[in-house]
Structure formats: structure tokens, C-alpha cells
Coordinates of C-alpha atoms and ligand atoms in Angstrom, one line a residue:
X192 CA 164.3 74.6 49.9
X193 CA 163.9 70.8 50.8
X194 CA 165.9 68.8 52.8
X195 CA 164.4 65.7 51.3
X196 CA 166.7 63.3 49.9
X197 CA 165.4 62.1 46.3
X198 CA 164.1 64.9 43.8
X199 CA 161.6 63.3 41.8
X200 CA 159.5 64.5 38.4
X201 CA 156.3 63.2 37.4
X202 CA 156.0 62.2 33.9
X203 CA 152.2 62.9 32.8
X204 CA 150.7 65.2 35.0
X205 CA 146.8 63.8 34.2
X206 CA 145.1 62.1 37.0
X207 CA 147.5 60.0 38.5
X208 CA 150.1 62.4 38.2
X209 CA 148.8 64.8 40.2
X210 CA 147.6 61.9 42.8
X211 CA 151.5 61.2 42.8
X212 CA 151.8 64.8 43.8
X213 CA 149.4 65.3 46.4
X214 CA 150.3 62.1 48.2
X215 CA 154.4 62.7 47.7
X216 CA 154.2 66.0 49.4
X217 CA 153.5 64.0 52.8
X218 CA 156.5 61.9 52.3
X219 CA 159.6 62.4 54.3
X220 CA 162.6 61.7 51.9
X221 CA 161.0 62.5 47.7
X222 CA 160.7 66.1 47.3
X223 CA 158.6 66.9 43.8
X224 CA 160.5 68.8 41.8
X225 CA 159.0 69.1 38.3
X226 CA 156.6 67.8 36.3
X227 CA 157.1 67.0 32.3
X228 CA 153.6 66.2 30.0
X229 CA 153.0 66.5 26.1
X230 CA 149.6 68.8 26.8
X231 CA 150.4 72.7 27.3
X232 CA 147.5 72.8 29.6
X233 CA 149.2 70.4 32.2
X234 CA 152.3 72.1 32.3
X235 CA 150.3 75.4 33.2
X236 CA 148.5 73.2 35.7
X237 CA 151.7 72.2 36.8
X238 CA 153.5 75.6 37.2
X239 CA 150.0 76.6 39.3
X240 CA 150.5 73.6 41.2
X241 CA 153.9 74.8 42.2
X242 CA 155.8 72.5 40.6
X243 CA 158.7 73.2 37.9
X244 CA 157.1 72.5 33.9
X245 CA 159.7 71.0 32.4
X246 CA 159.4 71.7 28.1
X247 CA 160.9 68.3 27.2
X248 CA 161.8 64.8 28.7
X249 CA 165.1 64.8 27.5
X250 CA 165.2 68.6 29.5
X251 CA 164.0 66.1 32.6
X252 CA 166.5 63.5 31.8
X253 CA 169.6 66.0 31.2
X254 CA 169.2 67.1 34.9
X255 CA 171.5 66.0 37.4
X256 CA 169.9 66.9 40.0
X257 CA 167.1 64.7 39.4
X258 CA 166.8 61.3 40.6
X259 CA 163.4 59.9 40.1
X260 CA 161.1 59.7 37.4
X261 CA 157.8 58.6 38.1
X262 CA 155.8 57.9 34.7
X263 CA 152.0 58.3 35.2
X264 CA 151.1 58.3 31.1
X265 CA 149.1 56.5 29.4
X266 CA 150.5 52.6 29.2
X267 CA 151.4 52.4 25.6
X268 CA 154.7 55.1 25.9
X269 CA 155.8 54.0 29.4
X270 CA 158.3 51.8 27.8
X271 CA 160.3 54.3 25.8
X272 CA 160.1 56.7 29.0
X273 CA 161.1 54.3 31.4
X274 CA 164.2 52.7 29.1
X275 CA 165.2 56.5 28.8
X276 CA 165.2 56.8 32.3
X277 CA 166.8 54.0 33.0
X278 CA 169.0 55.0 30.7
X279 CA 169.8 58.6 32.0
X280 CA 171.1 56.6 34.9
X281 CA 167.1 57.5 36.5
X282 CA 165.2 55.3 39.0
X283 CA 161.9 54.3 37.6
X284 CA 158.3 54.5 39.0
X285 CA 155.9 53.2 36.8
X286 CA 152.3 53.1 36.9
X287 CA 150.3 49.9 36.0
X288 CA 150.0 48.1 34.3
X289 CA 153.4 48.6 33.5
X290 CA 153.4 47.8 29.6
X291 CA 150.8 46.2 27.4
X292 CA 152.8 43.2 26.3
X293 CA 154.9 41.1 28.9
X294 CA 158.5 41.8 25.9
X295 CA 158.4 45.5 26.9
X296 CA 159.0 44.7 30.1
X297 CA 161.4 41.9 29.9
X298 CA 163.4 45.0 28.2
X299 CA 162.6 47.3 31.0
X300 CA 164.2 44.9 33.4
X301 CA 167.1 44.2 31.6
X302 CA 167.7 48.2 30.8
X303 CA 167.7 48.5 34.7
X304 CA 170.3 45.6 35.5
X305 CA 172.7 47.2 32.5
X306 CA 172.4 50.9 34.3
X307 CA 172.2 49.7 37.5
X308 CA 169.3 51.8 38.8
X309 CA 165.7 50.9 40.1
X310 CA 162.7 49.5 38.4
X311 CA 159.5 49.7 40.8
X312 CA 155.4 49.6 39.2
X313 CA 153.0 51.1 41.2
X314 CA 150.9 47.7 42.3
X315 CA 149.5 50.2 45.1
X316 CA 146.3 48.2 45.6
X317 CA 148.7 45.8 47.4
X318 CA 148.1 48.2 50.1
X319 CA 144.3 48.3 50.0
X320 CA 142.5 47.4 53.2
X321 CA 140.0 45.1 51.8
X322 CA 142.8 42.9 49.8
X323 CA 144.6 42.6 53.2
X324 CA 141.8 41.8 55.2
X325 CA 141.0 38.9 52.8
X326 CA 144.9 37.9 52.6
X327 CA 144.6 37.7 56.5
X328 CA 141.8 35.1 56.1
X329 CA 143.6 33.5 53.5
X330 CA 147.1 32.9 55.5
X331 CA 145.8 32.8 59.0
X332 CA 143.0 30.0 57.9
X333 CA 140.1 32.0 59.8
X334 CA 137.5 30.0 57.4
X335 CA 139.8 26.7 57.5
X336 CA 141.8 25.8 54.0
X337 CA 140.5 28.5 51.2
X338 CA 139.4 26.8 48.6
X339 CA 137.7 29.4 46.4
X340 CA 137.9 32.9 45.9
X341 CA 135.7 35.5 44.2
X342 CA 137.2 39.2 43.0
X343 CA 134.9 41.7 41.6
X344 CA 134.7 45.0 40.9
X345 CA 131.5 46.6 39.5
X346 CA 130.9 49.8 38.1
X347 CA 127.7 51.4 35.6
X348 CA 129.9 53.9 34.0
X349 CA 131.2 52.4 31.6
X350 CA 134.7 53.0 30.5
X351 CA 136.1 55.8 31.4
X352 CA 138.2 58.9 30.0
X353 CA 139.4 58.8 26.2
X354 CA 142.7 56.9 25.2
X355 CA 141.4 53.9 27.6
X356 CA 138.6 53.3 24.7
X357 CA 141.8 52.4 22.4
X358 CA 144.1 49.9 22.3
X359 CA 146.8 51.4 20.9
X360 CA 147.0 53.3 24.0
X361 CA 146.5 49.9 26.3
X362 CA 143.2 51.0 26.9
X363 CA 140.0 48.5 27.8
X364 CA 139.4 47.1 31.5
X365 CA 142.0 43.9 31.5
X366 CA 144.5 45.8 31.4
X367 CA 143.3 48.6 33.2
X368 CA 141.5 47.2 36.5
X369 CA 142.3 43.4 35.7
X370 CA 145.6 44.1 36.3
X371 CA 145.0 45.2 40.4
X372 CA 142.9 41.9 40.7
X373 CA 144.9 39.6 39.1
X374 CA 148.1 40.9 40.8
X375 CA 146.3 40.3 44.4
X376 CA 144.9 36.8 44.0
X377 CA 148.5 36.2 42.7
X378 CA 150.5 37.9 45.5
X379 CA 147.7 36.3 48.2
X380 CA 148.0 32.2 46.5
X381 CA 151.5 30.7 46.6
X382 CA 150.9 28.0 44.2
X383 CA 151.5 27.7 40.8
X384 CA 148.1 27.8 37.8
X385 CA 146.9 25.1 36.9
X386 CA 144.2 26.5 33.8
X387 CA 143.1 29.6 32.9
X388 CA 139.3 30.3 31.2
X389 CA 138.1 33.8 30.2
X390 CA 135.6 35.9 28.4
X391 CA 135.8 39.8 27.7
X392 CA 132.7 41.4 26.9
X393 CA 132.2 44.2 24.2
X394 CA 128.8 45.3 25.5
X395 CA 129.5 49.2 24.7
X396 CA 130.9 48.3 21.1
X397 CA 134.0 49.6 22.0
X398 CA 137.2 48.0 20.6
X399 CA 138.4 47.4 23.9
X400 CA 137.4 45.2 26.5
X401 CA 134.2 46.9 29.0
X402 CA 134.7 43.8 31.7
X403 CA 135.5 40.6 31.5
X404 CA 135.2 36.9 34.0
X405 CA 138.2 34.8 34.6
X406 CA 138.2 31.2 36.5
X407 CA 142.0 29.9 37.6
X408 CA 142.5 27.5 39.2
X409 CA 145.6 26.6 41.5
X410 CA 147.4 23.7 41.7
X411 CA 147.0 24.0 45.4
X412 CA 143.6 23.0 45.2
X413 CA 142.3 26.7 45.3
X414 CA 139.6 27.7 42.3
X415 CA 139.1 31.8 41.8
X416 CA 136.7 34.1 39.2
X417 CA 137.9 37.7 39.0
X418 CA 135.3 39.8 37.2
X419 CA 135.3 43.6 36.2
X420 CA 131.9 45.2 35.0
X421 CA 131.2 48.7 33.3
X422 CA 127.5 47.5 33.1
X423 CA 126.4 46.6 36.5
X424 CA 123.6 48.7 37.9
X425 CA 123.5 46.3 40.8
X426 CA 127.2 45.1 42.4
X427 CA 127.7 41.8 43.8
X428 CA 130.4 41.8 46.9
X429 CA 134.0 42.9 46.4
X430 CA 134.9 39.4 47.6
X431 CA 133.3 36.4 48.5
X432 CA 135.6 33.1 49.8
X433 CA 135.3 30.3 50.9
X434 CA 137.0 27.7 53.0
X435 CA 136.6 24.2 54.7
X436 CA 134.8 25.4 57.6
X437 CA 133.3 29.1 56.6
X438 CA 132.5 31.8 55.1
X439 CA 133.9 35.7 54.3
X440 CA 132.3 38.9 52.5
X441 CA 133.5 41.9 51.8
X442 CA 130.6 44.2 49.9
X443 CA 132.3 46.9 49.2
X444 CA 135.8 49.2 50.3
X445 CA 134.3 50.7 53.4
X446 CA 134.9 46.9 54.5
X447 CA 131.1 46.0 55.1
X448 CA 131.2 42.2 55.4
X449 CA 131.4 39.1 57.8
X450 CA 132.5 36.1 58.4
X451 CA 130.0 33.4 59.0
X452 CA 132.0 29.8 60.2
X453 CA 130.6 26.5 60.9
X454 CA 130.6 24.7 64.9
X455 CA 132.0 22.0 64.9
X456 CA 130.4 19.7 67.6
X457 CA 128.5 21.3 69.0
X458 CA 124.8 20.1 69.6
X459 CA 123.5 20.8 66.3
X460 CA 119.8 20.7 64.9
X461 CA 119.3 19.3 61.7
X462 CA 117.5 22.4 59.0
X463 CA 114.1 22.2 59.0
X464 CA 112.8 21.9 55.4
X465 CA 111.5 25.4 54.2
X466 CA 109.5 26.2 51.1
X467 CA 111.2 27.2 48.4
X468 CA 109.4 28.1 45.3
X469 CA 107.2 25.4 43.8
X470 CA 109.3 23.1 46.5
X471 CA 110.7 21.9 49.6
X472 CA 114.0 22.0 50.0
X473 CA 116.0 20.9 53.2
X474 CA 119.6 21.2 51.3
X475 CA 119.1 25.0 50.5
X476 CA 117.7 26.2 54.1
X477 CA 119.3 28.4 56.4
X478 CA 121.4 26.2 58.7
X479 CA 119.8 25.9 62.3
X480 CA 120.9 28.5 65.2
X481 CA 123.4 26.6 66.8
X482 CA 125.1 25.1 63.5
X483 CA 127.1 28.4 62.7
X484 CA 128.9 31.9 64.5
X485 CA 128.8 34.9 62.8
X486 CA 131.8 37.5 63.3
X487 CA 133.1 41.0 62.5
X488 CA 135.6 40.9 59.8
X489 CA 139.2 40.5 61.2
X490 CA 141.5 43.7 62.0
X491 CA 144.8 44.1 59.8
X492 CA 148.0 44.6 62.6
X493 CA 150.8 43.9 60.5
X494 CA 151.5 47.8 58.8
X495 CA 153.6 47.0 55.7
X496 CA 156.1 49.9 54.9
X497 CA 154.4 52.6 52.5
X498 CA 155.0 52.0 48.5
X499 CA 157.2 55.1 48.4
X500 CA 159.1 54.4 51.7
X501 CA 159.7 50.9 50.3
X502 CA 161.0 52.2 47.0
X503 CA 163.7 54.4 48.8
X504 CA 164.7 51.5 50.8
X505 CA 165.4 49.3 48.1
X506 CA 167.1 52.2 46.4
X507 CA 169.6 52.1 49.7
X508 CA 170.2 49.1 49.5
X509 CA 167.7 48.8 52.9
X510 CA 165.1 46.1 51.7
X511 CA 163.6 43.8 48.9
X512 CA 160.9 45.7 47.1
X513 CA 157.1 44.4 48.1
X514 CA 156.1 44.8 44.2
X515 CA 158.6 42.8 42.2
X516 CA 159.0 42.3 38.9
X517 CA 158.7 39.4 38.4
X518 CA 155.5 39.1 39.6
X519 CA 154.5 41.9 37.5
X520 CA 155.9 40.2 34.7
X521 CA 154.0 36.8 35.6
X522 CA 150.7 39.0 36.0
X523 CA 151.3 40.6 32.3
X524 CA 151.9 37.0 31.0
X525 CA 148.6 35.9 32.6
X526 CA 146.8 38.7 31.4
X527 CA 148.0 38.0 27.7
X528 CA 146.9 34.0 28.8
X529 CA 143.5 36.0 29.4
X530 CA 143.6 37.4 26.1
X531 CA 144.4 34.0 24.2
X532 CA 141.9 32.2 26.1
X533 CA 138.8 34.4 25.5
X534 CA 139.7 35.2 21.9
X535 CA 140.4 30.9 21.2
X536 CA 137.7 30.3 23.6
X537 CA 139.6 27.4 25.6
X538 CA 140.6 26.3 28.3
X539 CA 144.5 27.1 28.7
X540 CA 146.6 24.7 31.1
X541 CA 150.2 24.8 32.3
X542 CA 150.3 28.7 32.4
X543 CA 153.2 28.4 34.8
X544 CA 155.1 25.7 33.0
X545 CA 154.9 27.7 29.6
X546 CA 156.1 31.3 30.9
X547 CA 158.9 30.1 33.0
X548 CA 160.0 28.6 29.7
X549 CA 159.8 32.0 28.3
X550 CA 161.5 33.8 31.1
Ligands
NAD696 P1 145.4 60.8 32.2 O1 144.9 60.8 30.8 O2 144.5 61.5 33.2 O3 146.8 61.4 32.3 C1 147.9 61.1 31.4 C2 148.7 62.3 31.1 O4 149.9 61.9 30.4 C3 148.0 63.3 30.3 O5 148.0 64.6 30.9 C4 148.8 63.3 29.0 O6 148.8 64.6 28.3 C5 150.1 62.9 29.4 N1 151.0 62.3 28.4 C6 150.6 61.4 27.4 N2 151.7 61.0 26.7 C7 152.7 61.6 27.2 C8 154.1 61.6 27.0 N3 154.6 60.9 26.0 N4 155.0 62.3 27.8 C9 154.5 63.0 28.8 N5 153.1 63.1 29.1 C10 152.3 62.4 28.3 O7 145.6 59.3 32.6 P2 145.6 58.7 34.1 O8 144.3 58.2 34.5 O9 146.4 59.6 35.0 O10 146.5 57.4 33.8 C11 147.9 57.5 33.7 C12 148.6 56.2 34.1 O11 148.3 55.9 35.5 C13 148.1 54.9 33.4 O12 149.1 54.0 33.2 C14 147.0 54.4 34.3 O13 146.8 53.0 34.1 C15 147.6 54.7 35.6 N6 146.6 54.8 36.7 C16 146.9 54.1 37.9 C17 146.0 54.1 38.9 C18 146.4 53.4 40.2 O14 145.5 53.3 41.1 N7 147.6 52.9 40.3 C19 144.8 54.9 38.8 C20 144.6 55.6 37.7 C21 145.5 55.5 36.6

């Protein structure tokens, strides 16, 4: 027996599921009760596992004592889940991205207001320690005014699993990694988009996307390229930003990096010319000694409350939730901009204008 408030069943007990699992049995108030997936093999694993196999979802959603359902499926059925959920007077936790078209989730939302009960997505690299040590260089100015960011992520394994080749299933890397990126830049600059330029690449002749390059710009000044690669043998930094009087790097998500800024006023030696090729080049030489401090990336202080103690507080009614859906929903819409503009090949301007027309 548990003495945890909140019984909770996973929906889809693949990878993520059973992430959900191991990480839940840490938490203080969401006990696991009980899994539900399609595949006979899972609800062995489950049963193994310790956890309850429920036959059916409507066997999940018929039990009162359950409170939570966390849907970890592929993205194409966690609409019809989550509205029957909602529905069966459920709180919702929903793996990104949450649907494949922004609609579903405009339907989501509105099936949670009508039952009253909670709608949260799983943004969890919100929480990731290289995103918040950039975000603290973004708000606290560290490198001066930011003025461009640079969001990759790089793998050489190409796509991975099965129903992420298809997109009936929401499969292909937009939607799949481009969705984490996209919904940190947005969640780190306040300011409305001013254009939005993409290309997806097909290098793997799949019919989904294997990567694909973004540029947005803000209308705070701020420019950004987020890029995901299936087909990079060598990796370029996790981020790489720039402000008005520095520079920050972050290689990889052990947080190897550093900040490099400029001195101001100090007694500074002009660069010495240095060969460069066929040429000389004074413009492209490392500045001299004095001209620049190199430092140690800073130190995150500020511990924002877990994902999963955050959803219980804004279940009682404690707090606002850190992922909201609207954001989520602003991040699908840009995503679908993404789509439009690598498929039309232009430039699209006033995303911000458009969609809050929509919503
Ligand atoms: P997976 O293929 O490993 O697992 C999905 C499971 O869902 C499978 O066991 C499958 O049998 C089951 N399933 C399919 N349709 C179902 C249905 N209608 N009802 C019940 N079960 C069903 O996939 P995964 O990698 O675990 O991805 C699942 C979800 O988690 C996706 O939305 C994915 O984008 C997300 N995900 C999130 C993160 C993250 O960091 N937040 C990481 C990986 C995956």
C-alpha cells in the first residue's frame, strides 16, 4: 500500500513509459498504479515490472480510483486518449509533441476547460541543465544584449525506432526533437517572430523529415538557427550565442563550454596581422591578450519545482503550470510555419500576428 496522493497509469508502456515509471517511483505524492498498451508483450513487461496491466483503456478510464493518465504513445493517437481522459473526468499528462497538428490541441484544451480537469505536456527539456545555463546568460546579460542564438543537436544514427519513419504516426525529427528546441528558444525570448525560413532534409529517403535548419528572427532584435542532424559524424556545439560584448559555448550536455567576453577599456593592443591561407588577414586574428577574459560557464541557483511536483500543484490549485499550453500550442503553430516554409521555400513573416488571429 501507498500513501501517495494521486494514482496514476501510464498509457504506452514503450520507452518513455517506462522512463515515466522509473522516475515516478521517486516522487512523493503519484503512486503508479497500472499501465495500459495495445502490445501483449508490454503488458507482460508491465505485470513484471510490478505494475497492474490493464486489458483496455476504457478498463483504465472506468476506474475511480484512478486519477492520472499519463499518455507516452506514439503522437498520432494522443488526441483520442487524452479527450477520453479528459473526458472520464482524468488529469492528462501528455508527452510531446503533444499532437501533430496545432486543431487537435485547440480541442484538447477546450475538452479540459468543459471537464474541468488538467492538461499538462511533458516539455521536460525545460528542465535541462544546458538550456538553463544558456537562459541564465540570456536574462542576466553575462555576454551584454543577446543578439543571436545557435540550437543544435547532432546525431549519426539516423532516425530512430519504427513508427517515427512514418508520418501517419507524427514521425520525422520536427516533430520529434524540433519540438524540445523550438519550445526553449521560445520560452528563453520574450518577443514576438518576426520571419521564419526552413529547410528539412530527406537525406535517408525516408518520408519523414532526418533534420532540418530554421533561422527566426525576433522582433526584439534577436536572430536564432535551430538545427537537428541524423547525418552528422562530426557535431558542432549544443549552443553557440552571442551578445554585444561576448561570447558563450556549450559543446555538449556534460556542459563543456565557456564564455569568452570583451574588456572594455582596458589598455588594449591592436591584433597583429597573421597569415591566413594564401593571405594576411588582421580582421580574422585572434584578438590580443589583453582585449578579452575567458570564464567558466555560469552556475544555475534558481531550482525550479520538478515537472511532476509542478503538475500536482497546479492540480491543487497551488501554482501556474511552468509548461502551458499555450506555449505549446504557439510552438505546434511554428512548427506547422516550419513546414509551410520549407515545402513553399519562403520566407514567412508575421507568424505571431497570423496565429493569434487563429487562436
Ligand atoms: P515507443 O514506441 O517506445 O513506445 C510507445 C508504446 O505505445 C508502445 O509500447 C506501443 O505498443 C504503445 N501504443 C501504441 N499505440 C497505443 C495505444 N493506442 N494505446 C496504448 N498503447 C499504445 O515510443 P516512445 O519512444 O516511448 O515514445 C512515446 C511518446 O513519448 C512519443 O510521443 C514520443 O515523442 C515521446 N517521447 C518523449 C521523450 C521526452 O524526452 N519527453 C523521449 C522519448 C519519447
Amino acid at each position: 500500500m501507498t500513501n501517495r496522493n494521486y494514482q496514476l497509469v501510464i498509457v504506452g508502456y514503450g520507452g518513455m513509459g517506462s522512463y515515466h515509471a522509473k522516475l515516478l517511483k521517486e516522487n512523493q505524492s503519484i503512486n503508479v498504479v497500472g499501465t495500459y498498451d495495445i502490445l501483449e508483450e508490454k503488458r507482460a513487461a508491465s505485470l513484471a515490472d510490478g505494475y497492474k496491466a490493464y486489458e483496455s483503456l476504457s478498463a483504465v478510464l472506468s476506474d475511480d480510483a484512478v486519477d492520472f493518465v499519463l499518455i507516452a504513445t506514439p503522437n498520432d493517437v494522443h488526441k483520442e486518449i487524452a479527450i477520453a481522459a479528459l473526458n472520464a473526468k482524468k488529469h492528462v499528462i501528455c508527452e510531446k509533441p503533444v499532437t501533430i497538428y496545432s486543431e487537435e490541441l485547440i480541442e484538447i484544451m477546450q475538452a479540459a476547460k468543459l471537464n474541468d480537469r488538467k492538461f499538462i505536456v511533458h516539455q521536460n527539456r525545460r528542465w535541462d541543465e544546458d538550456f538553463l545555463t544558456i537562459k541564465k546568460v540570456y536574462d542576466e546579460q553575462i555576454i551584454g544584449n543577446v543578439f543571436h542564438i545557435e540550437s543544435r543537436v547532432q546525431g549519426a544514427n539516423g532516425i530512430p525506432g519504427d513508427w517515427r519513419h512514418l508520418k501517419a504516426y507524427g514521425g520525422g525529427m520536427l516533430l520529434d526533437w524540433g519540438v524540445h528546441l523550438l519550445d526553449q528558444l521560445l520560452f528563453m525570448v520574450d518577443s514576438k517572430i518576426e520571419s521564419v525560413y526552413a529547410n528539412l532534409s530527406y537525406i535517408l529517403g525516408d518520408e519523414v523529415d532526418d533534420g532540418f535548419q530554421v533561422c527566426i528572427t525576433f522582433e526584439n532584435g534577436c536572430t536564432s538557427l535551430v538545427e537537428v542532424g541524423t547525418t552528422n559524424f562530426i557535431q558542432l556545439p549544443r549552443w553557440y550565442v552571442k551578445g554585444t560584448s561576448g561570447t558563450a559555448v556549450i559543446q555538449d550536455w556534460d556542459l563543456n563550454g565557456k564564455i569568452v567576453t570583451q574588456n572594455r577599456g582596458a589598455d588594449v593592443e591592436a591584433p597583429k596581422p597573421i597569415k591566413a591561407g594564401q593571405g594576411l588577414t588582421k580582421t580574422m586574428a585572434p584578438p590580443s591578450e589583453l582585449a578579452v577574459s575567458t570564464s567558466a560557464l555560469p552556475k544555475i541557483e534558481t531550482v525550479m519545482e520538478s515537472f511532476y511536483d509542478n503538475v500536482i500543484s497546479v492540480v491543487e490549485g497551488k501554482a501556474e503550470p511552468i509548461v502551458k499550453n499555450e506555449e505549446v500550442l504557439r510552438v505546434l503553430q511554428l512548427m506547422e510555419t516550419i513546414f509551410k516554409s520549407a515545402e513553399t521555400n519562403e520566407v514567412i513573416k508575421d507568424f505571431d500576428n497570423i496565429t493569434s488571429k487563429i487562436n
